[in-house]
Each structure stands twice: as structure tokens, then as C-alpha cells.
Amino acid sequence: GAVVSQHPSRVICKSGTSVKIECRSLDFQATTMFWYRQFPKQSLMLMATSNEGSKATYEQGVEKDKFLINHASLTLSTLTVTSAHPEDSSFYICSARDSGKNYGYTFGSGTRLTVV
Amino acid sequence: QKEVEQDPGPLSVPEGAIVSLNCTYSNSAFQYFMWYRQYSRKGPELLMYTYSSGNKEDGRFTAQVDKSSKYISLFIRDSQPSDSATYLCAQSGSGNSPLVFGKGTRLSVIA
């Protein structure tokens, strides 16, 4: 089945630094990937849609200059949290759909970011 | 409007019970319905997928869509402690449209 690999699974960084999170589709090509953010005991909030070879589409209220998304190939999308602050601490999850299938999105295992 | 409403629970049941999880949706144009299971600090895992209306069964799990009432259900038979997780219903359109999630229901199955 479709597998999405997300790294790192956990990261702690200092305020003001940047953190990059990678999302790879291992056995399928994904022209579109999605990035979500999840706070404790809450549902997933869509942050942005990452499109291979073009600019990402951000949801209302998400700062595109803070959350940089790059989708340089059909199997890799990256999310960089720039100048991180403690309020950016959250669980970040990516997802993708196998273009050859018309159902279901596969999610990565998530990245727990803690900014201290 | 693209909302999916889901009771967050928590829901606690004894082992072996039948569990019924429900959602309502507002966007009739989106015809793909999914149930995901999420364990703590993990990414969601696709459990069931249905297109349009009707029932779909997979082992102990049955997904049901009632388009007339805009109601999505997931039934778990013979529930096990390992079923304890958060269950998220989701809806999407065709193509590469993103999922619209419910808030998730936290389920605990007590041995």
C-alpha cells in the first residue's frame, strides 16, 4: 500500500531557529501533498496544499513566510518553520494521495515540534 | 460551507461491545467519505473509504453513508482494547481536494 514517510518524528529547537520537516511518498508519486497542524486533543487543521513544481496554497490565517513549503519533486515535500517561537510548538502531519488511485489519503507519522 | 460535525466524546465501552461513531456533513458536493484511526502522537491511518452512499464492511468495521440525512457512521463489532484511539471522519471531493475532517471521537475500550 501507499506509504508516506515523515521525518523527523520529534524535534526540539530554540526560539528563533528554523526547522525543516520532510515528507516523502515512498512507493507512489504525489503531485499534491497536504500539511496539517494538530494541537492536543483537537482535530487536524489544514495549513497548506503543496503542489509539485509550483507555489503552495496556504489556508487563511497561515503565514506563508513563516511556514515555507517546497515541493521540488513528485515524491518530496518539505515544510520549514522559520524563526520558530514557542507558540509554533505543535504536531505537524503531511498527507498525500496516490495519483493512480481515487481514494484515501495516506498520512505521515507526524512530527512533534517543541520550541523552547 | 465545508463542515463535518463529530461528537468528540470521550466514549468509553466494555470489551466486546458494538461501537457506533457518527458524523454529519453539510457539503453534498463532496462524495468521498473516509474514517481514520489515530493513536496518540501518530499520524491518522485510513480505516474505511466509501464513495457516495451505502454500506461497506471490512472485518469488524462497517462504514455507512446516508446521503438523505447527510450522516456518516462507523460501526465496530466485538470491540477490543486495541481499538482505543481517536476516530476521525473525513470528506473530500474529487481530484486533489483536501480532506475536511471532523473533530474526532476519542474511544476507550475497557478490558
XYZ file of N, CA and C in Angstrom, chain B residues 12-101:
270
model
N -16.521 5.635 26.204
C -15.909 4.513 26.888
C -16.857 3.324 26.855
N -16.371 2.165 26.382
C -17.227 0.986 26.260
C -16.483 -0.228 26.792
N -17.213 -1.272 27.215
C -16.539 -2.505 27.650
C -16.102 -3.323 26.439
N -15.092 -4.129 26.647
C -14.604 -5.004 25.580
C -15.741 -5.882 25.071
N -15.807 -6.023 23.751
C -16.847 -6.848 23.144
C -18.076 -6.071 22.722
N -18.193 -4.828 23.139
C -19.362 -4.023 22.796
C -19.345 -3.619 21.329
N -20.514 -3.270 20.842
C -20.615 -2.686 19.500
C -20.519 -1.166 19.655
N -19.631 -0.585 18.896
C -19.417 0.857 18.969
C -20.016 1.510 17.738
N -20.683 2.610 17.957
C -21.262 3.381 16.848
C -20.702 4.803 16.901
N -20.030 5.200 15.861
C -19.458 6.542 15.757
C -20.147 7.257 14.604
N -20.452 8.536 14.800
C -21.262 9.230 13.803
C -20.754 10.621 13.488
N -21.040 11.046 12.280
C -20.719 12.403 11.836
C -21.847 12.898 10.938
N -21.961 14.199 10.862
C -22.850 14.802 9.866
C -22.020 15.751 9.012
N -22.443 15.904 7.783
C -21.709 16.793 6.889
C -22.673 17.750 6.225
N -22.138 18.831 5.676
C -23.000 19.845 5.083
C -22.809 19.968 3.576
N -21.631 19.568 3.071
C -21.326 19.761 1.660
C -21.731 18.522 0.847
N -22.836 18.636 0.150
C -23.329 17.496 -0.625
C -22.499 17.224 -1.867
N -21.694 18.195 -2.276
C -20.900 18.029 -3.494
C -19.727 17.073 -3.274
N -19.263 16.967 -2.053
C -18.151 16.062 -1.734
C -18.709 14.661 -1.510
N -18.273 13.709 -2.316
C -18.894 12.391 -2.244
C -17.965 11.284 -1.785
N -16.768 11.645 -1.322
C -15.853 10.643 -0.809
C -15.839 10.761 0.722
N -16.054 9.655 1.369
C -16.147 9.655 2.828
C -15.155 8.651 3.389
N -14.451 9.078 4.421
C -13.419 8.230 4.988
C -13.459 8.235 6.510
N -13.023 7.151 7.077
C -12.801 7.070 8.512
C -11.327 6.780 8.749
N -10.731 7.573 9.631
C -9.344 7.384 10.008
C -9.274 7.062 11.498
N -8.267 6.277 11.844
C -7.995 5.980 13.249
C -6.649 6.611 13.576
N -6.594 7.291 14.697
C -5.347 7.932 15.100
C -5.004 7.559 16.531
N -3.863 6.897 16.683
C -3.350 6.626 18.017
C -2.574 7.850 18.481
N -2.406 7.938 19.779
C -1.767 9.113 20.359
C -0.388 9.349 19.743
N -0.173 10.579 19.306
C 1.119 11.014 18.772
C 1.527 10.268 17.517
N 0.534 9.798 16.757
C 0.807 9.152 15.483
C -0.027 9.825 14.407
N 0.337 9.585 13.152
C -0.463 10.091 12.063
C -1.724 9.262 11.884
N -2.775 9.837 11.315
C -4.012 9.080 11.084
C -3.792 7.930 10.101
N -4.525 6.866 10.334
C -4.434 5.672 9.493
C -5.795 5.438 8.849
N -5.834 5.280 7.534
C -7.098 5.081 6.846
C -7.714 3.736 7.224
N -8.942 3.796 7.725
C -9.670 2.576 8.104
C -10.631 2.146 7.016
N -11.471 3.087 6.633
C -12.546 2.745 5.699
C -12.727 3.903 4.716
N -13.120 3.538 3.526
C -13.374 4.535 2.495
C -14.647 4.150 1.764
N -15.531 5.123 1.547
C -16.735 4.858 0.768
C -16.960 6.011 -0.193
N -17.557 5.663 -1.295
C -17.909 6.678 -2.282
C -19.417 6.744 -2.383
N -19.947 7.945 -2.341
C -21.385 8.199 -2.421
C -22.086 7.556 -1.226
N -23.131 6.814 -1.430
C -23.887 6.302 -0.290
C -23.782 4.779 -0.210
N -24.308 4.244 0.876
C -24.326 2.794 1.031
C -23.447 2.328 2.173
N -23.290 1.027 2.264
C -22.505 0.394 3.316
C -21.255 -0.238 2.762
N -20.257 -0.325 3.616
C -19.032 -1.044 3.263
C -18.533 -1.742 4.499
N -18.213 -3.006 4.355
C -17.796 -3.793 5.507
C -16.377 -4.303 5.311
N -15.612 -4.291 6.409
C -14.250 -4.820 6.370
C -13.948 -5.403 7.740
N -14.079 -6.700 7.847
C -13.840 -7.352 9.130
C -14.840 -6.885 10.176
N -14.341 -6.350 11.275
C -15.224 -5.895 12.352
C -15.771 -4.494 12.117
N -15.361 -3.871 11.046
C -15.729 -2.481 10.792
C -16.742 -2.368 9.658
N -17.748 -1.522 9.867
C -18.723 -1.231 8.823
C -18.885 0.277 8.722
N -18.726 0.802 7.517
C -18.942 2.221 7.276
C -20.253 2.387 6.530
N -20.972 3.432 6.898
C -22.294 3.655 6.311
C -22.452 5.128 5.986
N -22.993 5.409 4.810
C -23.267 6.787 4.415
C -24.739 6.901 4.057
N -25.424 7.841 4.674
C -26.816 8.122 4.368
C -26.883 9.539 3.802
N -26.953 9.620 2.488
C -26.911 10.933 1.858
C -28.179 11.741 2.109
N -29.287 11.065 2.332
C -30.534 11.804 2.538
C -30.488 12.604 3.831
N -29.825 12.055 4.824
C -29.716 12.774 6.096
C -28.328 13.361 6.315
N -27.427 13.175 5.349
C -26.041 13.671 5.433
C -25.359 13.152 6.693
N -25.451 11.841 6.834
C -24.998 11.177 8.045
C -23.977 10.112 7.678
N -22.839 10.108 8.398
C -21.807 9.095 8.172
C -21.643 8.320 9.470
N -21.541 7.009 9.361
C -21.406 6.191 10.568
C -20.285 5.172 10.402
N -19.689 4.837 11.540
C -18.723 3.736 11.601
C -19.136 2.844 12.748
N -19.304 1.551 12.458
C -19.655 0.584 13.483
C -18.457 -0.351 13.699
N -18.159 -0.594 14.948
C -17.092 -1.529 15.303
C -17.726 -2.646 16.114
N -17.639 -3.858 15.583
C -18.193 -5.011 16.312
C -17.102 -5.648 17.165
N -17.541 -6.304 18.245
C -16.604 -7.016 19.117
C -15.378 -6.140 19.416
N -15.631 -4.972 19.963
C -14.551 -4.015 20.188
C -13.480 -4.589 21.114
N -12.247 -4.189 20.841
C -11.084 -4.669 21.572
C -10.345 -3.491 22.204
N -9.598 -3.738 23.280
C -8.806 -2.646 23.874
C -7.885 -1.980 22.852
N -7.423 -2.736 21.869
C -6.543 -2.175 20.852
C -7.270 -1.207 19.917
N -8.601 -1.188 19.996
C -9.377 -0.218 19.206
C -9.394 1.157 19.867
N -8.886 1.249 21.078
C -8.856 2.533 21.779
C -7.983 3.511 21.009
N -8.593 4.578 20.563
C -7.915 5.562 19.702
C -8.891 6.702 19.448
N -8.434 7.659 18.675
C -9.330 8.711 18.206
C -9.741 8.383 16.773
N -11.037 8.463 16.518
C -11.574 8.139 15.199
C -12.043 9.432 14.526
N -11.524 9.658 13.345
C -11.825 10.886 12.616
C -12.605 10.552 11.352
N -13.727 11.203 11.181
C -14.426 11.082 9.909
C -13.924 12.193 8.993
N -13.984 11.963 7.710
C -13.490 12.959 6.755
C -14.274 12.860 5.461
N -14.264 13.950 4.746
C -14.995 14.043 3.489
C -14.112 14.770 2.489
N -14.205 14.382 1.235
C -13.461 15.129 0.228
C -14.176 15.062 -1.107
N -13.769 15.978 -1.995
C -14.274 15.965 -3.353
C -13.351 15.144 -4.219
N -13.512 15.261 -5.497
C -12.674 14.500 -6.418
C -11.364 15.225 -6.655
N -10.504 14.616 -7.443
C -9.223 15.244 -7.741
C -8.348 15.330 -6.507
N -7.667 16.417 -6.375
C -6.746 16.596 -5.259
C -7.289 17.555 -4.209
N -8.579 17.564 -4.030
C -9.135 18.435 -2.995
C -8.771 17.870 -1.628
N -8.469 18.722 -0.660
C -8.054 18.245 0.663
C -9.228 17.658 1.435
N -8.880 16.895 2.448
C -9.894 16.318 3.319
C -10.454 17.380 4.259
N -11.725 17.238 4.553
C -12.350 18.040 5.599
C -12.634 17.086 6.743
N -12.036 17.340 7.875
C -12.132 16.416 8.997
C -13.177 16.849 10.013
